[in-house]
Coordinates of C-alpha atoms in Angstrom, one line a residue:
M18 CA -24.0 -24.3 -4.2
E19 CA -23.6 -25.7 -7.6
R20 CA -24.8 -29.2 -8.0
K21 CA -22.8 -31.7 -10.1
V22 CA -24.8 -34.2 -12.0
A23 CA -23.2 -37.0 -13.9
I24 CA -25.0 -38.4 -17.0
I25 CA -23.9 -41.8 -18.3
G26 CA -24.5 -42.0 -22.0
A27 CA -24.9 -39.4 -24.8
G28 CA -27.6 -41.0 -26.7
V29 CA -31.0 -39.2 -27.2
S30 CA -31.9 -39.6 -23.4
G31 CA -28.4 -38.4 -22.3
L32 CA -28.6 -35.3 -24.4
L33 CA -32.1 -34.5 -23.2
A34 CA -30.9 -35.0 -19.6
C35 CA -28.0 -32.7 -20.2
K36 CA -30.1 -30.0 -21.8
Y37 CA -32.8 -30.0 -19.0
T38 CA -30.3 -30.1 -16.1
L39 CA -28.6 -27.1 -17.7
S40 CA -31.9 -25.2 -17.9
K41 CA -32.3 -25.4 -14.1
G42 CA -28.7 -24.3 -13.4
F43 CA -27.2 -27.7 -12.5
N44 CA -23.6 -28.6 -13.7
P45 CA -23.9 -31.7 -15.9
I46 CA -21.0 -33.8 -17.0
V47 CA -21.8 -36.5 -19.6
F48 CA -19.7 -39.6 -20.0
E49 CA -19.9 -41.3 -23.5
S50 CA -17.9 -44.4 -24.3
Q51 CA -18.1 -43.8 -28.0
A52 CA -16.5 -41.1 -30.1
S53 CA -19.8 -39.5 -31.0
I54 CA -23.3 -38.7 -29.6
G55 CA -26.3 -40.5 -30.9
G56 CA -26.4 -43.8 -29.0
V57 CA -28.0 -46.5 -31.2
W58 CA -27.9 -44.2 -34.2
T59 CA -24.2 -44.2 -34.4
K60 CA -24.0 -47.8 -35.4
A61 CA -27.2 -48.8 -37.2
L62 CA -27.6 -51.1 -40.2
Q63 CA -27.3 -49.7 -43.6
T64 CA -31.1 -49.9 -44.3
T65 CA -32.3 -48.8 -40.8
K66 CA -35.1 -46.1 -40.9
L67 CA -37.1 -44.5 -38.2
Q68 CA -39.6 -46.8 -36.8
T69 CA -42.2 -44.4 -35.6
P70 CA -43.6 -41.6 -37.7
K71 CA -41.5 -38.5 -37.7
P72 CA -44.1 -36.3 -35.9
L73 CA -44.0 -38.6 -32.9
Y74 CA -40.2 -38.7 -32.9
Q75 CA -39.0 -35.1 -32.4
F76 CA -37.8 -32.8 -29.7
S77 CA -40.6 -30.5 -28.5
D78 CA -38.6 -27.4 -29.0
F79 CA -36.5 -28.4 -32.0
P80 CA -38.6 -29.4 -35.0
W81 CA -37.4 -31.5 -37.9
P82 CA -35.8 -29.4 -40.7
P83 CA -38.2 -28.8 -43.7
L84 CA -35.9 -30.6 -46.0
V85 CA -36.7 -33.9 -44.3
T86 CA -40.1 -34.6 -45.9
E87 CA -40.5 -38.4 -45.4
D88 CA -42.4 -39.7 -42.4
F89 CA -39.7 -42.4 -41.8
P90 CA -36.3 -40.8 -42.4
D91 CA -33.2 -43.0 -42.9
K92 CA -30.5 -43.4 -40.1
H93 CA -28.3 -40.6 -41.6
K94 CA -31.1 -38.0 -41.4
V95 CA -32.1 -39.1 -37.9
F96 CA -28.3 -38.9 -36.8
D97 CA -28.0 -35.5 -38.4
Y98 CA -31.2 -34.4 -36.6
V99 CA -29.8 -35.5 -33.2
K100 CA -26.5 -33.9 -33.8
A101 CA -28.2 -30.6 -34.8
Y102 CA -30.1 -30.6 -31.6
A103 CA -27.0 -31.1 -29.5
K104 CA -25.3 -28.2 -31.4
H105 CA -28.2 -25.9 -31.2
F106 CA -28.3 -26.1 -27.4
D107 CA -24.5 -26.2 -27.0
L108 CA -24.3 -29.5 -25.3
L109 CA -21.2 -31.0 -26.8
K110 CA -18.9 -29.1 -24.5
H111 CA -20.4 -31.0 -21.5
I112 CA -19.6 -34.4 -23.0
K113 CA -16.4 -36.4 -22.4
F114 CA -16.2 -38.8 -25.3
N115 CA -14.3 -42.1 -25.4
T116 CA -14.8 -42.4 -21.6
R117 CA -16.4 -45.4 -20.0
V118 CA -17.9 -45.5 -16.6
A119 CA -16.5 -48.6 -15.1
G120 CA -18.4 -48.4 -11.9
I121 CA -20.3 -46.1 -9.5
E122 CA -20.3 -46.3 -5.7
Y123 CA -22.3 -44.4 -3.2
E124 CA -20.2 -42.7 -0.5
G125 CA -22.2 -41.8 2.6
A126 CA -24.5 -44.1 4.4
R127 CA -23.6 -47.8 4.9
D128 CA -25.6 -50.5 3.2
E129 CA -27.3 -51.5 6.5
E130 CA -28.5 -48.0 7.0
I131 CA -29.7 -47.5 3.5
Q132 CA -31.8 -50.7 3.8
S133 CA -33.6 -49.3 6.8
W134 CA -34.7 -46.1 5.1
S135 CA -38.4 -45.3 4.7
S136 CA -37.9 -42.3 2.5
W137 CA -35.9 -42.1 -0.7
G138 CA -32.3 -41.2 0.2
G139 CA -33.2 -41.2 3.9
T140 CA -34.7 -37.8 3.7
G141 CA -36.9 -37.9 0.6
E142 CA -34.6 -35.2 -0.9
P143 CA -32.8 -35.6 -4.3
F144 CA -29.6 -34.3 -2.8
S145 CA -27.9 -35.0 0.5
P146 CA -25.1 -33.3 2.2
M147 CA -24.1 -36.7 3.6
G148 CA -23.8 -38.6 0.4
K149 CA -22.2 -38.4 -3.0
W150 CA -21.6 -40.8 -5.9
K151 CA -18.0 -41.8 -6.8
L152 CA -17.5 -42.6 -10.5
V153 CA -14.6 -44.6 -11.8
V154 CA -14.2 -43.4 -15.4
E155 CA -11.7 -45.0 -17.9
D156 CA -10.3 -42.9 -20.7
L157 CA -10.4 -45.4 -23.6
N158 CA -7.7 -43.3 -25.5
T159 CA -5.1 -43.1 -22.9
Q160 CA -6.2 -46.2 -20.8
S161 CA -6.0 -44.0 -17.7
T162 CA -8.6 -43.9 -14.8
Q163 CA -10.0 -40.9 -13.1
M164 CA -12.4 -40.5 -10.1
Y165 CA -15.3 -38.1 -10.1
L166 CA -17.5 -37.1 -7.1
V167 CA -21.0 -35.9 -8.0
D168 CA -24.3 -35.0 -6.3
F169 CA -26.6 -37.0 -8.5
V170 CA -26.3 -39.6 -11.3
I171 CA -28.5 -40.0 -14.4
I172 CA -28.1 -43.4 -16.1
C173 CA -29.0 -43.2 -19.8
V174 CA -27.3 -46.3 -21.2
G175 CA -30.3 -47.6 -23.0
R176 CA -31.4 -51.2 -23.6
F177 CA -30.4 -52.0 -27.1
S178 CA -26.6 -51.9 -27.2
G179 CA -23.5 -53.0 -25.3
V180 CA -24.4 -56.4 -23.9
P181 CA -25.7 -58.8 -26.5
N182 CA -28.2 -61.5 -25.6
I183 CA -26.5 -64.8 -26.7
P184 CA -28.8 -67.9 -26.3
E185 CA -27.4 -70.7 -24.1
F186 CA -26.7 -74.1 -25.7
P187 CA -25.9 -77.6 -24.4
P188 CA -22.2 -78.5 -24.2
N189 CA -20.5 -78.9 -27.7
K190 CA -23.7 -77.6 -29.4
G191 CA -23.0 -73.9 -29.3
P192 CA -21.1 -71.6 -31.7
E193 CA -17.8 -73.3 -30.9
A194 CA -19.1 -76.4 -32.7
F195 CA -19.8 -74.5 -36.0
H196 CA -17.1 -74.3 -38.7
G197 CA -18.5 -71.1 -40.0
K198 CA -18.8 -67.6 -38.5
V199 CA -21.3 -66.6 -35.8
I200 CA -21.8 -63.0 -34.9
H201 CA -24.4 -61.0 -33.1
S202 CA -26.4 -58.3 -34.9
M203 CA -24.6 -55.6 -32.8
D204 CA -21.3 -56.6 -34.4
Y205 CA -22.9 -56.8 -37.9
A206 CA -24.3 -53.3 -37.4
A207 CA -20.9 -52.0 -36.2
M208 CA -19.4 -52.8 -39.5
E209 CA -19.0 -50.2 -42.3
D210 CA -21.6 -50.6 -44.9
V211 CA -19.1 -51.9 -47.5
K212 CA -17.6 -54.4 -45.1
A213 CA -21.0 -55.7 -44.1
V214 CA -21.9 -56.4 -47.7
E215 CA -18.5 -58.2 -48.1
F216 CA -19.1 -60.3 -45.0
I217 CA -22.3 -61.8 -46.3
K218 CA -21.6 -61.7 -50.1
G219 CA -21.8 -65.2 -51.6
K220 CA -22.4 -66.9 -48.4
R221 CA -25.3 -69.0 -47.0
V222 CA -26.6 -66.8 -44.1
I223 CA -28.9 -67.8 -41.3
V224 CA -30.5 -64.9 -39.4
V225 CA -31.9 -65.8 -35.9
G226 CA -34.8 -63.6 -34.8
F227 CA -38.0 -62.0 -36.1
Q228 CA -37.8 -58.4 -35.0
K229 CA -36.7 -55.3 -36.9
S230 CA -32.9 -56.0 -37.0
A231 CA -33.4 -59.6 -38.1
L232 CA -35.7 -58.6 -41.0
D233 CA -33.4 -55.8 -42.1
I234 CA -30.3 -58.1 -42.1
A235 CA -32.3 -60.7 -44.1
M236 CA -33.1 -58.0 -46.7
E237 CA -29.5 -56.9 -46.9
C238 CA -28.6 -60.5 -47.6
C239 CA -31.1 -60.6 -50.4
T240 CA -29.6 -57.5 -51.9
A241 CA -26.1 -59.1 -51.7
N242 CA -26.9 -62.6 -52.9
G243 CA -30.4 -62.8 -54.4
M244 CA -31.6 -66.2 -55.4
E245 CA -28.1 -67.6 -55.6
K246 CA -27.7 -67.9 -51.8
P247 CA -31.2 -67.6 -50.1
C248 CA -31.2 -66.2 -46.5
T249 CA -32.9 -68.3 -43.9
V250 CA -34.7 -66.5 -41.1
L251 CA -35.0 -68.7 -38.0
Y252 CA -37.6 -67.6 -35.5
R253 CA -39.4 -68.8 -32.4
T254 CA -42.3 -66.4 -32.1
A255 CA -44.1 -64.6 -35.0
H256 CA -44.9 -60.8 -34.4
W257 CA -47.5 -58.4 -35.8
N258 CA -44.8 -56.4 -37.6
L259 CA -46.5 -53.5 -39.4
P260 CA -46.6 -52.9 -43.2
D261 CA -47.6 -49.3 -42.4
Y262 CA -49.4 -47.2 -39.8
L263 CA -52.8 -47.2 -41.7
P264 CA -54.7 -50.4 -41.0
W265 CA -57.6 -50.4 -43.5
G266 CA -56.9 -46.7 -44.2
F267 CA -57.3 -45.6 -40.5
S268 CA -54.6 -44.0 -38.5
L269 CA -53.0 -46.4 -36.0
A270 CA -52.1 -43.3 -33.8
H271 CA -55.8 -42.4 -33.6
M272 CA -56.6 -46.0 -32.6
Y273 CA -54.0 -46.5 -29.8
L274 CA -52.5 -43.1 -28.9
T275 CA -55.6 -41.2 -27.6
R276 CA -57.4 -40.8 -24.3
F277 CA -60.4 -42.7 -25.7
S278 CA -58.3 -45.6 -26.7
E279 CA -56.8 -45.8 -23.2
L280 CA -60.3 -46.0 -21.7
M281 CA -60.5 -49.5 -23.0
V282 CA -57.6 -50.7 -21.0
H283 CA -57.3 -51.4 -17.2
K284 CA -54.8 -48.9 -15.8
P285 CA -52.4 -48.9 -12.7
G286 CA -54.1 -47.1 -9.9
E287 CA -57.4 -46.7 -11.7
G288 CA -60.5 -45.9 -9.7
L289 CA -63.8 -47.9 -9.7
L290 CA -65.4 -45.9 -12.6
L291 CA -62.4 -46.2 -15.0
G292 CA -62.1 -49.9 -14.1
L293 CA -65.7 -50.6 -14.8
L294 CA -65.5 -48.6 -18.1
A295 CA -62.5 -50.7 -19.2
T296 CA -64.5 -53.9 -18.5
V297 CA -67.5 -52.6 -20.3
L298 CA -65.4 -51.6 -23.4
A299 CA -63.5 -55.0 -23.4
P300 CA -65.4 -56.1 -26.6
L301 CA -64.5 -52.9 -28.3
R302 CA -60.8 -53.5 -27.3
W303 CA -61.0 -57.0 -28.7
A304 CA -62.6 -55.8 -31.9
R305 CA -60.0 -53.0 -32.4
S306 CA -57.1 -55.5 -32.0
K307 CA -58.8 -57.9 -34.5
F308 CA -59.4 -55.0 -37.0
V309 CA -55.6 -54.2 -37.0
E310 CA -54.6 -57.9 -37.2
S311 CA -56.8 -58.5 -40.1
D312 CA -55.2 -55.7 -42.2
I313 CA -51.7 -57.0 -41.3
K314 CA -52.7 -60.5 -42.3
R315 CA -54.1 -59.2 -45.6
K316 CA -51.3 -57.0 -46.6
L317 CA -48.4 -59.3 -45.6
R318 CA -50.2 -62.5 -46.5
L319 CA -49.3 -64.1 -43.2
V320 CA -51.7 -67.0 -43.5
K321 CA -50.1 -68.0 -46.7
N322 CA -46.6 -67.6 -45.3
G323 CA -47.4 -69.4 -42.0
T324 CA -46.5 -66.4 -39.8
V325 CA -49.7 -65.5 -38.1
P326 CA -48.9 -64.7 -34.3
T327 CA -50.7 -66.5 -31.6
H328 CA -51.0 -63.4 -29.4
S329 CA -53.1 -60.2 -30.0
F330 CA -51.9 -56.9 -31.4
L331 CA -52.8 -55.3 -28.1
H332 CA -50.2 -57.6 -26.5
E333 CA -47.7 -56.5 -29.2
I334 CA -48.1 -52.8 -28.6
S335 CA -48.3 -53.3 -24.8
S336 CA -44.9 -55.0 -25.0
C337 CA -43.4 -52.2 -27.2
L338 CA -42.6 -54.8 -29.8
I339 CA -44.0 -52.8 -32.7
S340 CA -41.8 -52.5 -35.8
T341 CA -42.3 -52.0 -39.5
V342 CA -41.6 -54.8 -42.1
P343 CA -39.0 -53.8 -44.7
E344 CA -40.7 -53.1 -48.0
K345 CA -41.2 -56.1 -50.1
F346 CA -39.9 -58.4 -47.4
Y347 CA -42.7 -61.0 -48.0
D348 CA -42.3 -60.7 -51.8
K349 CA -38.8 -62.0 -51.2
V350 CA -40.2 -64.8 -49.0
E351 CA -42.5 -65.9 -51.8
D352 CA -39.8 -65.5 -54.5
G353 CA -37.6 -67.9 -52.5
E354 CA -34.8 -65.3 -51.7
I355 CA -35.8 -65.5 -48.0
K356 CA -36.8 -68.8 -46.3
L357 CA -38.7 -68.5 -43.0
K358 CA -38.2 -71.4 -40.5
K359 CA -40.0 -71.6 -37.2
A360 CA -38.0 -73.2 -34.5
P361 CA -38.8 -73.8 -30.8
G362 CA -35.0 -74.0 -30.3
F363 CA -31.8 -74.7 -32.1
S364 CA -28.2 -75.7 -31.7
F365 CA -25.1 -75.7 -33.8
G366 CA -23.3 -78.5 -35.7
H367 CA -20.2 -78.4 -37.8
D368 CA -22.0 -77.4 -41.0
G369 CA -24.9 -75.3 -39.8
V370 CA -27.8 -75.1 -37.4
L371 CA -29.9 -77.9 -36.2
V372 CA -33.5 -77.1 -35.3
D373 CA -34.9 -78.9 -32.3
G374 CA -36.9 -82.0 -33.4
E375 CA -35.2 -82.3 -36.8
T376 CA -32.3 -84.5 -37.9
A377 CA -31.0 -82.6 -40.9
P378 CA -29.2 -79.4 -40.3
I379 CA -29.7 -76.1 -42.2
E380 CA -26.3 -75.6 -43.8
A381 CA -24.8 -72.2 -43.4
D382 CA -21.5 -70.2 -43.7
V383 CA -22.6 -67.4 -41.5
V384 CA -25.1 -67.1 -38.6
V385 CA -26.2 -63.7 -37.3
L386 CA -27.9 -63.8 -34.0
A387 CA -30.4 -60.9 -33.9
T388 CA -31.5 -62.1 -30.5
G389 CA -31.6 -58.7 -28.7
F390 CA -29.6 -57.3 -25.8
K391 CA -29.3 -57.8 -22.0
G392 CA -30.1 -54.2 -20.9
E393 CA -30.8 -55.2 -17.3
K394 CA -27.3 -56.7 -17.0
K395 CA -25.7 -53.6 -18.4
L396 CA -27.6 -51.5 -15.8
K397 CA -26.9 -53.8 -13.0
D398 CA -23.1 -54.0 -13.7
I399 CA -22.6 -50.2 -13.4
F400 CA -23.0 -50.5 -9.6
V401 CA -20.1 -51.6 -7.5
S402 CA -22.2 -52.4 -4.5
K403 CA -23.9 -55.8 -4.5
T404 CA -26.7 -54.3 -2.4
F405 CA -27.4 -51.7 -5.1
Q406 CA -27.2 -54.4 -7.8
N407 CA -29.9 -56.3 -6.0
F408 CA -31.9 -53.2 -5.6
I409 CA -31.8 -52.3 -9.3
A410 CA -32.5 -55.8 -10.5
G411 CA -35.5 -56.5 -8.2
S412 CA -36.8 -60.0 -7.6
H413 CA -36.2 -62.8 -10.2
D414 CA -40.0 -62.7 -11.3
A415 CA -40.1 -58.9 -11.5
A416 CA -39.0 -56.2 -13.9
I417 CA -36.5 -53.5 -13.0
P418 CA -38.2 -51.5 -10.2
L419 CA -38.5 -47.8 -11.3
Y420 CA -41.0 -45.4 -9.9
R421 CA -42.5 -43.3 -12.6
E422 CA -40.2 -45.5 -14.8
C423 CA -37.3 -43.3 -13.6
I424 CA -36.4 -43.6 -10.0
P425 CA -35.1 -46.8 -8.3
P426 CA -37.0 -46.3 -4.9
R427 CA -34.1 -47.8 -2.7
I428 CA -31.2 -46.2 -4.6
P429 CA -30.5 -42.6 -3.5
Q430 CA -29.6 -39.6 -5.7
L431 CA -30.0 -41.5 -8.9
A432 CA -32.4 -41.9 -11.9
V433 CA -32.7 -44.0 -15.0
I434 CA -33.9 -42.5 -18.2
G435 CA -34.5 -44.4 -21.5
Y436 CA -34.7 -48.0 -20.0
S437 CA -38.5 -48.2 -20.1
E438 CA -39.8 -48.0 -23.5
S439 CA -42.8 -46.4 -25.3
V440 CA -44.0 -46.3 -28.9
A441 CA -42.0 -43.1 -29.3
N442 CA -39.0 -43.2 -27.0
L443 CA -37.6 -39.8 -27.8
Y444 CA -40.5 -37.8 -26.5
T445 CA -41.0 -40.1 -23.5
S446 CA -37.5 -39.5 -22.5
E447 CA -38.0 -35.8 -22.9
I448 CA -41.0 -35.5 -20.6
R449 CA -39.2 -37.8 -18.1
C450 CA -36.1 -35.5 -18.1
Q451 CA -38.5 -32.4 -17.6
W452 CA -40.1 -34.3 -14.7
L453 CA -36.7 -35.3 -13.2
V454 CA -35.2 -31.8 -13.3
E455 CA -38.4 -30.5 -11.5
L456 CA -37.8 -33.1 -8.9
L457 CA -34.1 -32.0 -8.6
D458 CA -35.2 -28.3 -8.4
G459 CA -37.6 -29.0 -5.5
T460 CA -40.9 -28.5 -7.3
F461 CA -42.3 -31.7 -5.8
K462 CA -41.2 -34.5 -3.5
L463 CA -41.4 -38.3 -3.9
P464 CA -43.7 -40.4 -1.8
S465 CA -42.3 -42.8 0.8
I466 CA -40.3 -45.9 -0.4
E467 CA -43.3 -48.1 0.5
E468 CA -45.7 -46.0 -1.6
M469 CA -43.3 -45.9 -4.5
E470 CA -42.9 -49.7 -4.4
K471 CA -46.7 -50.1 -4.3
D472 CA -47.0 -48.0 -7.4
V473 CA -44.2 -50.0 -9.2
K474 CA -46.1 -53.2 -8.3
E475 CA -49.3 -51.8 -9.8
W476 CA -47.6 -51.0 -13.1
E477 CA -46.0 -54.5 -13.0
D478 CA -49.4 -56.1 -12.6
Y479 CA -50.7 -54.1 -15.5
L480 CA -47.8 -55.3 -17.7
K481 CA -48.3 -58.9 -16.7
Q482 CA -51.9 -58.6 -17.7
Y483 CA -51.4 -57.1 -21.1
S484 CA -47.8 -58.0 -22.1
G485 CA -47.7 -61.6 -20.7
V486 CA -44.3 -63.1 -20.9
N487 CA -42.8 -59.8 -22.1
Y488 CA -43.6 -57.9 -18.9
K489 CA -40.0 -57.4 -18.0
R490 CA -39.6 -55.2 -21.2
K491 CA -40.9 -52.2 -19.2
C492 CA -43.3 -50.6 -21.7
I493 CA -45.9 -47.9 -21.4
G494 CA -46.9 -48.2 -25.1
A495 CA -50.6 -48.7 -24.6
L496 CA -50.9 -46.2 -21.7
H497 CA -48.6 -43.3 -22.6
V498 CA -51.3 -40.7 -22.0
W499 CA -52.2 -42.0 -18.6
Y500 CA -48.5 -42.2 -17.7
N501 CA -47.7 -38.7 -18.9
D502 CA -50.7 -37.5 -16.9
Q503 CA -49.0 -38.7 -13.7
L504 CA -45.8 -36.8 -14.5
C505 CA -47.8 -33.6 -15.4
K506 CA -49.7 -33.8 -12.1
D507 CA -46.4 -34.3 -10.1
M508 CA -44.9 -31.2 -11.9
G509 CA -48.0 -29.1 -11.4
W510 CA -48.9 -29.0 -15.1
N511 CA -52.3 -29.3 -16.5
P512 CA -52.4 -32.9 -17.8
R513 CA -55.2 -31.9 -20.3
R514 CA -53.1 -30.5 -23.2
K515 CA -55.6 -30.1 -26.0
K516 CA -57.8 -27.2 -26.9
T517 CA -61.2 -28.9 -27.1
L518 CA -63.0 -31.8 -25.4
F519 CA -63.2 -33.7 -28.8
A520 CA -59.5 -33.3 -29.4
E521 CA -58.8 -34.3 -25.8
L522 CA -60.6 -37.5 -26.3
F523 CA -59.9 -38.5 -29.9
E524 CA -56.8 -36.8 -31.1
P525 CA -53.4 -38.5 -30.6
Y526 CA -51.0 -37.2 -28.1
G527 CA -47.5 -36.4 -29.2
P528 CA -44.3 -34.3 -28.4
L529 CA -45.7 -30.9 -29.3
D530 CA -48.6 -31.4 -26.8
Y531 CA -46.0 -31.2 -23.9
A532 CA -44.0 -28.3 -25.2
Q533 CA -43.5 -25.6 -22.6

């Protein structure tokens, strides 16, 4: 019997899910709310470039075209590459564009019965003759609604779009009090390039945030306004943003993306020997982090500019907060075209932004909130059932519970791909899709719900240790080889993918190592 699989989202993860479900003979149908594939690459800032080196951001069976020679291609080349992949594997015919999944509801067992299960889906199987998912899908062109019944759902909605994270403010001190314009970086990125320039041209702009989008927008303000209207970047936490991937001339990938590098870190489910080794190597772990930090401080003149983070670089990469600084960003800071202002908090007044603890506001015409997204809310709101909403959200002090970063243990016949991050999300999504379709095809079975939840807890404890307050970001950045080993073992693959022992220990792992 042909199994119908619904895939929500046609970004990179959705395309991979479509391609790999097809490879196993399933019948995928992809729902995409936009008019194009590509996810975040469809609405990116004018200056956006790839954040990870090109060799780490590629499909294992579809290399970058030879004409793309730079290590960090711009958004247009990345978008073209993703579209070429979809065309090459004939995926577009399986995608329904301009269709929004308004809600999904499990039809089968009652909530009370589901809560009593000890095995995933009651039987441990990915498909059940007693249960299906009903999807309520809106056609955004015709405003009509249609119902779909499917055997399995793969959610690929991502974390960096859709539901902006807007800070909360005291009464009468939010954006409504400001006489200028306040938008989120999502809305700024959605503008056409020419309109974005017109929006900030000749205006006093404040950008709130210190991650990649904030820095890119600040640079675009500099291009539009120069010294005439300096751009103010308001931030709460400084980050170890990278000037390049060669600290003191050494490859960052060789320092953090190898088996040897992961021996320095305590791992979820590690044995006594590996735990002892990570403890013994703690001084080397500390020295490596300081080595990278010293190079960043030197190249970006962080001490001079007052932007030295208080946390370690290991904390940064363990939280998947790594991003590159736009070229000459700190030159613009020193020239006065960009003003950096650290703020524990802020609110709005009539004429601008008031930083907590200060009396004089920073005057502005436009405020851009580059404050991230609420990916967990977007994920939660897909479910009609309050029970499933609670299952996917987990407890208030825990991250989204996903076994192998894919399977919600208490939600049957459903997987989430692309929510948990890595330092190279494309290839992490690819191996997860390979793992998922092997599960759907019966190659292996999942452990009990209790065992899965124990594994989820071990990963959460690891993140709390190394990511601190950012543990909810769900990141395997500093342990991607260890994580991939687990997926390989589940699928019956040899987790050792290199040809020699030296390469196995000291060469970085990347997408081509997992090509089949």
